[in-house]
Amino acid sequence: MDVIVTDNPAQAFHRAADMIATEIRAIRKPVLGLATGRTMESIYRLLVRQHKAGTLDFSSTTSFNLDEYVGLGPENPNSYRHYMQEHLFAHVNMRLSGIHVPDGIAPDLDAECTGYEAAIRASNGIDLQLLGIGETGHIGFNEPPSAFDSRTRVVELDAITRRQNSGMFGNDPERVPSRALTMGVGTILEARRLLLVAVGAGKASIINEALNGPICENVSATAIRLHDKATIILDEAAASLWKRPTIRP
Ligand code: GLP
């Protein structure tokens, strides 16, 4: 696992966007796992900028988003499908058929989850999975406890997460959907490369737990340490409580 600590959030976002862009250029048919949240907005902005400058082509890229709220369709401004349209898809040349976000209004949610896993397999798996981290230590919406072999499924959202994500819902946690569809920890670990990005002092405590705490299903981000190609990009503030291993001469 590589941990990169940058001086400020802007540098963290640039490092992350460059890693993603390098992956897109290196692979003939790249399959990206995408994430949502405030952290990702700046990263997508940088990728869009590269595309508009003519240096990044998304035409052969396939994407799978991590998660979606149950009950919110693509037209709902709070849905993750809508978020992705606004921050990335509307501005780059991805094929519509290459875009996958779990359908939060599918009539049969379990069938949607099974179909999502099948679609990932049919695309030959995910090359690079982008991840943020929630206050509960979740990756995707894998709330505690989430088995490390869990697959795409319907989950109940933690009260902490509903509060953390309430900004888009008039700051009212009660208005945040209580359930979501999420790739499982097992699904995420199968990606060939993982990239987790976290910035800001608000993430410092959970980052220290994710990097130094016991690897356990109560903090799903600790699973990243089991992956042999994982990169974590932090700014100084997010790394401020991380007890870095001392390297002895
Ligand atoms: C949501 C998403 C997570 C994301 C988290 C962090 O809960 N489901 O995948 O990691 O937000 O969001 P932010 O970047 O806004 O802190």
mmCIF file of C-alpha atoms and ligand atoms in Angstrom:
data_model
loop_
_atom_site.group_PDB
_atom_site.id
_atom_site.type_symbol
_atom_site.label_atom_id
_atom_site.label_comp_id
_atom_site.label_asym_id
_atom_site.label_seq_id
_atom_site.Cartn_x
_atom_site.Cartn_y
_atom_site.Cartn_z
ATOM 1 C CA MET A 1 0.000 0.000 0.000
ATOM 2 C CA ASP A 2 1.373 3.415 -0.963
ATOM 3 C CA VAL A 3 0.372 6.427 1.099
ATOM 4 C CA ILE A 4 1.044 9.803 -0.522
ATOM 5 C CA VAL A 5 0.685 12.895 1.649
ATOM 6 C CA THR A 6 0.476 16.188 -0.219
ATOM 7 C CA ASP A 7 0.807 19.720 1.153
ATOM 8 C CA ASN A 8 -2.756 20.736 0.342
ATOM 9 C CA PRO A 9 -6.027 19.427 -1.121
ATOM 10 C CA ALA A 10 -5.330 20.848 -4.600
ATOM 11 C CA GLN A 11 -2.163 18.784 -4.867
ATOM 12 C CA ALA A 12 -4.011 15.682 -3.682
ATOM 13 C CA PHE A 13 -6.663 16.173 -6.363
ATOM 14 C CA HIS A 14 -4.016 16.673 -9.065
ATOM 15 C CA ARG A 15 -2.156 13.510 -8.042
ATOM 16 C CA ALA A 16 -5.393 11.528 -8.100
ATOM 17 C CA ALA A 17 -6.565 12.917 -11.456
ATOM 18 C CA ASP A 18 -3.158 12.221 -12.988
ATOM 19 C CA MET A 19 -3.252 8.622 -11.777
ATOM 20 C CA ILE A 20 -6.689 8.121 -13.278
ATOM 21 C CA ALA A 21 -5.704 9.793 -16.555
ATOM 22 C CA THR A 22 -2.565 7.654 -16.790
ATOM 23 C CA GLU A 23 -4.670 4.529 -16.330
ATOM 24 C CA ILE A 24 -7.149 5.641 -19.012
ATOM 25 C CA ARG A 25 -4.312 6.256 -21.483
ATOM 26 C CA ALA A 26 -2.462 3.047 -20.680
ATOM 27 C CA ILE A 27 -5.327 0.605 -21.105
ATOM 28 C CA ARG A 28 -7.031 -0.068 -24.423
ATOM 29 C CA LYS A 29 -10.499 -0.483 -22.881
ATOM 30 C CA PRO A 30 -10.267 0.929 -19.362
ATOM 31 C CA VAL A 31 -12.859 -0.008 -16.784
ATOM 32 C CA LEU A 32 -13.117 2.565 -13.997
ATOM 33 C CA GLY A 33 -14.875 2.224 -10.681
ATOM 34 C CA LEU A 34 -16.181 5.674 -9.784
ATOM 35 C CA ALA A 35 -17.142 7.329 -6.510
ATOM 36 C CA THR A 36 -19.194 10.315 -5.436
ATOM 37 C CA GLY A 37 -18.919 12.877 -2.638
ATOM 38 C CA ARG A 38 -17.386 16.325 -2.362
ATOM 39 C CA THR A 39 -13.826 15.001 -2.587
ATOM 40 C CA MET A 40 -14.458 13.586 -6.042
ATOM 41 C CA GLU A 41 -15.897 16.800 -7.486
ATOM 42 C CA SER A 42 -12.480 18.449 -7.815
ATOM 43 C CA ILE A 43 -10.962 15.308 -9.285
ATOM 44 C CA TYR A 44 -13.677 15.089 -11.933
ATOM 45 C CA ARG A 45 -13.194 18.800 -12.700
ATOM 46 C CA LEU A 46 -9.526 18.127 -13.456
ATOM 47 C CA LEU A 47 -10.355 15.142 -15.662
ATOM 48 C CA VAL A 48 -12.918 17.227 -17.571
ATOM 49 C CA ARG A 49 -10.275 19.923 -18.018
ATOM 50 C CA GLN A 50 -7.871 17.388 -19.540
ATOM 51 C CA HIS A 51 -10.615 16.135 -21.838
ATOM 52 C CA LYS A 52 -11.501 19.657 -22.993
ATOM 53 C CA ALA A 53 -7.802 20.330 -23.625
ATOM 54 C CA GLY A 54 -7.849 17.348 -25.984
ATOM 55 C CA THR A 55 -5.459 15.236 -23.922
ATOM 56 C CA LEU A 56 -7.871 12.686 -22.457
ATOM 57 C CA ASP A 57 -10.217 10.495 -24.448
ATOM 58 C CA PHE A 58 -13.019 8.642 -22.650
ATOM 59 C CA SER A 59 -14.520 6.999 -25.752
ATOM 60 C CA SER A 60 -13.362 3.497 -24.858
ATOM 61 C CA THR A 61 -13.881 3.856 -21.090
ATOM 62 C CA THR A 62 -16.476 1.854 -19.195
ATOM 63 C CA SER A 63 -17.483 2.912 -15.683
ATOM 64 C CA PHE A 64 -19.180 1.377 -12.677
ATOM 65 C CA ASN A 65 -20.209 3.610 -9.802
ATOM 66 C CA LEU A 66 -19.912 2.350 -6.269
ATOM 67 C CA ASP A 67 -23.353 3.141 -4.977
ATOM 68 C CA GLU A 68 -26.759 4.816 -5.192
ATOM 69 C CA TYR A 69 -29.547 5.791 -2.797
ATOM 70 C CA VAL A 70 -32.604 3.553 -2.837
ATOM 71 C CA GLY A 71 -35.642 5.454 -4.103
ATOM 72 C CA LEU A 72 -33.787 8.156 -6.052
ATOM 73 C CA GLY A 73 -33.937 8.000 -9.855
ATOM 74 C CA PRO A 74 -31.561 9.632 -12.349
ATOM 75 C CA GLU A 75 -33.677 12.793 -12.580
ATOM 76 C CA ASN A 76 -33.506 13.382 -8.837
ATOM 77 C CA PRO A 77 -30.817 16.016 -8.196
ATOM 78 C CA ASN A 78 -29.708 14.140 -5.059
ATOM 79 C CA SER A 79 -29.156 10.837 -6.842
ATOM 80 C CA TYR A 80 -25.617 9.731 -7.548
ATOM 81 C CA ARG A 81 -26.560 9.141 -11.195
ATOM 82 C CA HIS A 82 -27.465 12.815 -11.403
ATOM 83 C CA TYR A 83 -24.270 13.810 -9.594
ATOM 84 C CA MET A 84 -22.180 11.856 -12.096
ATOM 85 C CA GLN A 85 -23.962 13.463 -15.024
ATOM 86 C CA GLU A 86 -23.366 16.919 -13.622
ATOM 87 C CA HIS A 87 -19.725 16.444 -12.616
ATOM 88 C CA LEU A 88 -18.371 14.111 -15.292
ATOM 89 C CA PHE A 89 -20.537 12.344 -17.833
ATOM 90 C CA ALA A 90 -22.082 15.459 -19.423
ATOM 91 C CA HIS A 91 -18.635 16.907 -20.115
ATOM 92 C CA VAL A 92 -16.653 13.991 -21.533
ATOM 93 C CA ASN A 93 -17.069 11.621 -24.470
ATOM 94 C CA MET A 94 -18.109 8.475 -22.641
ATOM 95 C CA ARG A 95 -20.547 6.169 -24.399
ATOM 96 C CA LEU A 96 -23.901 6.012 -22.614
ATOM 97 C CA SER A 97 -23.769 2.221 -22.918
ATOM 98 C CA GLY A 98 -20.474 2.224 -21.008
ATOM 99 C CA ILE A 99 -21.910 4.028 -17.975
ATOM 100 C CA HIS A 100 -23.182 1.980 -15.031
ATOM 101 C CA VAL A 101 -24.672 3.295 -11.799
ATOM 102 C CA PRO A 102 -26.816 1.006 -9.618
ATOM 103 C CA ASP A 103 -30.487 1.781 -10.278
ATOM 104 C CA GLY A 104 -31.994 3.059 -7.026
ATOM 105 C CA ILE A 105 -35.529 2.761 -8.373
ATOM 106 C CA ALA A 106 -35.237 -0.735 -9.858
ATOM 107 C CA PRO A 107 -38.450 -2.687 -9.170
ATOM 108 C CA ASP A 108 -36.410 -5.649 -7.915
ATOM 109 C CA LEU A 109 -33.411 -4.323 -5.995
ATOM 110 C CA ASP A 110 -31.862 -7.731 -5.350
ATOM 111 C CA ALA A 111 -31.996 -8.548 -9.058
ATOM 112 C CA GLU A 112 -30.426 -5.154 -9.768
ATOM 113 C CA CYS A 113 -27.514 -6.041 -7.457
ATOM 114 C CA THR A 114 -26.994 -9.460 -9.035
ATOM 115 C CA GLY A 115 -27.150 -7.900 -12.497
ATOM 116 C CA TYR A 116 -24.611 -5.243 -11.474
ATOM 117 C CA GLU A 117 -22.112 -7.876 -10.399
ATOM 118 C CA ALA A 118 -22.684 -9.745 -13.664
ATOM 119 C CA ALA A 119 -22.109 -6.556 -15.678
ATOM 120 C CA ILE A 120 -18.793 -5.930 -13.875
ATOM 121 C CA ARG A 121 -17.715 -9.506 -14.624
ATOM 122 C CA ALA A 122 -18.819 -9.185 -18.262
ATOM 123 C CA SER A 123 -16.596 -6.105 -18.588
ATOM 124 C CA ASN A 124 -13.657 -8.204 -17.378
ATOM 125 C CA GLY A 125 -13.547 -6.512 -13.957
ATOM 126 C CA ILE A 126 -12.522 -3.063 -12.792
ATOM 127 C CA ASP A 127 -9.031 -1.759 -13.587
ATOM 128 C CA LEU A 128 -9.003 1.176 -11.180
ATOM 129 C CA GLN A 129 -11.466 1.740 -8.355
ATOM 130 C CA LEU A 130 -11.687 5.265 -7.009
ATOM 131 C CA LEU A 131 -12.738 5.518 -3.341
ATOM 132 C CA GLY A 132 -13.589 8.167 -0.792
ATOM 133 C CA ILE A 133 -14.080 7.447 2.887
ATOM 134 C CA GLY A 134 -17.039 8.235 5.097
ATOM 135 C CA GLU A 135 -16.946 9.121 8.794
ATOM 136 C CA THR A 136 -18.007 5.576 9.661
ATOM 137 C CA GLY A 137 -14.993 4.280 7.745
ATOM 138 C CA HIS A 138 -17.209 3.168 4.898
ATOM 139 C CA ILE A 139 -15.989 2.693 1.360
ATOM 140 C CA GLY A 140 -18.910 2.871 -1.046
ATOM 141 C CA PHE A 141 -21.782 2.533 1.408
ATOM 142 C CA ASN A 142 -20.306 -0.445 3.242
ATOM 143 C CA GLU A 143 -21.414 0.534 6.712
ATOM 144 C CA PRO A 144 -20.157 -1.263 9.815
ATOM 145 C CA PRO A 145 -20.177 -4.184 9.923
ATOM 146 C CA SER A 146 -19.611 -5.204 6.283
ATOM 147 C CA ALA A 147 -18.123 -8.582 5.521
ATOM 148 C CA PHE A 148 -14.946 -8.440 3.468
ATOM 149 C CA ASP A 149 -16.488 -10.907 1.025
ATOM 150 C CA SER A 150 -19.727 -8.890 0.688
ATOM 151 C CA ARG A 151 -21.054 -8.255 -2.824
ATOM 152 C CA THR A 152 -23.314 -5.591 -4.333
ATOM 153 C CA ARG A 153 -26.379 -5.433 -2.125
ATOM 154 C CA VAL A 154 -28.983 -3.287 -0.382
ATOM 155 C CA VAL A 155 -27.767 -1.755 2.893
ATOM 156 C CA GLU A 156 -29.222 0.333 5.711
ATOM 157 C CA LEU A 157 -27.362 3.607 6.070
ATOM 158 C CA ASP A 158 -25.787 4.446 9.402
ATOM 159 C CA ALA A 159 -27.191 7.457 11.302
ATOM 160 C CA ILE A 160 -23.702 9.036 11.143
ATOM 161 C CA THR A 161 -23.661 8.729 7.353
ATOM 162 C CA ARG A 162 -27.137 10.185 7.000
ATOM 163 C CA ARG A 163 -26.020 13.157 9.045
ATOM 164 C CA GLN A 164 -22.738 13.455 7.103
ATOM 165 C CA ASN A 165 -24.566 13.404 3.764
ATOM 166 C CA SER A 166 -27.477 15.633 4.799
ATOM 167 C CA GLY A 167 -26.004 18.743 3.160
ATOM 168 C CA MET A 168 -27.699 17.825 -0.118
ATOM 169 C CA PHE A 169 -30.978 17.200 1.712
ATOM 170 C CA GLY A 170 -31.552 20.573 3.397
ATOM 171 C CA ASN A 171 -29.295 19.542 6.309
ATOM 172 C CA ASP A 172 -32.036 17.199 7.491
ATOM 173 C CA PRO A 173 -30.690 13.654 8.102
ATOM 174 C CA GLU A 174 -34.285 12.372 8.095
ATOM 175 C CA ARG A 175 -34.581 13.334 4.437
ATOM 176 C CA VAL A 176 -31.505 11.302 3.470
ATOM 177 C CA PRO A 177 -32.720 7.930 2.176
ATOM 178 C CA SER A 178 -32.336 5.223 4.802
ATOM 179 C CA ARG A 179 -31.164 2.590 2.316
ATOM 180 C CA ALA A 180 -28.678 2.373 -0.534
ATOM 181 C CA LEU A 181 -27.305 -0.042 -3.101
ATOM 182 C CA THR A 182 -23.557 -0.501 -2.834
ATOM 183 C CA MET A 183 -20.813 -2.608 -4.301
ATOM 184 C CA GLY A 184 -19.621 -4.916 -1.539
ATOM 185 C CA VAL A 185 -16.185 -4.854 0.065
ATOM 186 C CA GLY A 186 -15.466 -8.098 -1.808
ATOM 187 C CA THR A 187 -16.495 -6.464 -5.090
ATOM 188 C CA ILE A 188 -14.182 -3.514 -4.401
ATOM 189 C CA LEU A 189 -11.227 -5.719 -3.427
ATOM 190 C CA GLU A 190 -11.444 -7.491 -6.794
ATOM 191 C CA ALA A 191 -10.566 -4.287 -8.662
ATOM 192 C CA ARG A 192 -7.034 -4.552 -10.034
ATOM 193 C CA ARG A 193 -6.002 -1.252 -8.432
ATOM 194 C CA LEU A 194 -7.513 0.890 -5.658
ATOM 195 C CA LEU A 195 -7.174 4.637 -5.195
ATOM 196 C CA LEU A 196 -8.571 6.213 -2.031
ATOM 197 C CA VAL A 197 -8.526 9.992 -1.680
ATOM 198 C CA ALA A 198 -9.261 11.942 1.510
ATOM 199 C CA VAL A 199 -8.633 15.570 2.388
ATOM 200 C CA GLY A 200 -9.367 17.810 5.359
ATOM 201 C CA ALA A 201 -9.085 17.550 9.126
ATOM 202 C CA GLY A 202 -12.549 16.004 9.334
ATOM 203 C CA LYS A 203 -11.108 12.791 7.847
ATOM 204 C CA ALA A 204 -8.005 12.661 10.075
ATOM 205 C CA SER A 205 -9.380 10.394 12.784
ATOM 206 C CA ILE A 206 -10.973 7.832 10.478
ATOM 207 C CA ILE A 207 -7.878 7.823 8.258
ATOM 208 C CA ASN A 208 -5.697 6.929 11.225
ATOM 209 C CA GLU A 209 -8.135 4.152 12.119
ATOM 210 C CA ALA A 210 -8.234 2.901 8.525
ATOM 211 C CA LEU A 211 -4.436 2.827 8.224
ATOM 212 C CA ASN A 212 -3.418 1.802 11.742
ATOM 213 C CA GLY A 213 -6.431 0.215 13.423
ATOM 214 C CA PRO A 214 -7.134 -3.503 13.438
ATOM 215 C CA ILE A 215 -8.204 -4.795 10.031
ATOM 216 C CA CYS A 216 -11.835 -5.543 10.731
ATOM 217 C CA GLU A 217 -15.315 -5.509 9.276
ATOM 218 C CA ASN A 218 -16.348 -2.636 11.532
ATOM 219 C CA VAL A 219 -14.200 -0.258 9.478
ATOM 220 C CA SER A 220 -14.584 -1.352 5.893
ATOM 221 C CA ALA A 221 -11.768 0.939 4.694
ATOM 222 C CA THR A 222 -9.267 -1.247 6.610
ATOM 223 C CA ALA A 223 -9.887 -3.877 3.905
ATOM 224 C CA ILE A 224 -7.840 -1.745 1.525
ATOM 225 C CA ARG A 225 -4.731 -2.888 3.395
ATOM 226 C CA LEU A 226 -5.403 -6.414 2.120
ATOM 227 C CA HIS A 227 -5.038 -5.257 -1.502
ATOM 228 C CA ASP A 228 -1.584 -5.379 -3.043
ATOM 229 C CA LYS A 229 -2.089 -2.431 -5.386
ATOM 230 C CA ALA A 230 -3.669 0.242 -3.246
ATOM 231 C CA THR A 231 -2.749 3.916 -3.203
ATOM 232 C CA ILE A 232 -4.017 6.362 -0.607
ATOM 233 C CA ILE A 233 -3.701 10.068 -1.368
ATOM 234 C CA LEU A 234 -4.122 12.454 1.574
ATOM 235 C CA ASP A 235 -3.471 16.087 2.248
ATOM 236 C CA GLU A 236 -1.584 17.122 5.389
ATOM 237 C CA ALA A 237 -4.807 17.765 7.317
ATOM 238 C CA ALA A 238 -6.277 14.317 6.606
ATOM 239 C CA ALA A 239 -2.925 12.752 7.521
ATOM 240 C CA SER A 240 -2.512 14.814 10.702
ATOM 241 C CA LEU A 241 -3.591 12.063 13.139
ATOM 242 C CA TRP A 242 -1.995 9.253 11.188
ATOM 243 C CA LYS A 243 0.778 7.676 13.248
ATOM 244 C CA ARG A 244 3.189 7.089 10.417
ATOM 245 C CA PRO A 245 5.381 4.044 10.661
ATOM 246 C CA THR A 246 8.937 5.146 11.503
ATOM 247 C CA ILE A 247 11.449 4.078 8.936
ATOM 248 C CA ARG A 248 14.706 3.133 10.680
ATOM 249 C CA PRO A 249 17.985 3.607 8.829
HETATM 250 C C1 GLP B 1 -20.658 9.112 0.376
HETATM 251 C C2 GLP B 1 -20.300 8.047 -0.634
HETATM 252 C C3 GLP B 1 -18.936 7.489 -0.332
HETATM 253 C C4 GLP B 1 -17.940 8.631 -0.159
HETATM 254 C C5 GLP B 1 -18.359 9.526 0.960
HETATM 255 C C6 GLP B 1 -17.358 10.646 1.252
HETATM 256 O O1 GLP B 1 -21.042 8.580 1.585
HETATM 257 N N1 GLP B 1 -21.227 6.947 -0.644
HETATM 258 O O2 GLP B 1 -18.537 6.642 -1.403
HETATM 259 O O3 GLP B 1 -16.681 8.082 0.124
HETATM 260 O O4 GLP B 1 -19.605 10.058 0.582
HETATM 261 O O5 GLP B 1 -17.843 11.879 0.832
HETATM 262 P P1 GLP B 1 -17.057 13.243 0.871
HETATM 263 O O6 GLP B 1 -16.038 13.178 -0.204
HETATM 264 O O7 GLP B 1 -18.099 14.271 0.569
HETATM 265 O O8 GLP B 1 -16.458 13.376 2.202
#
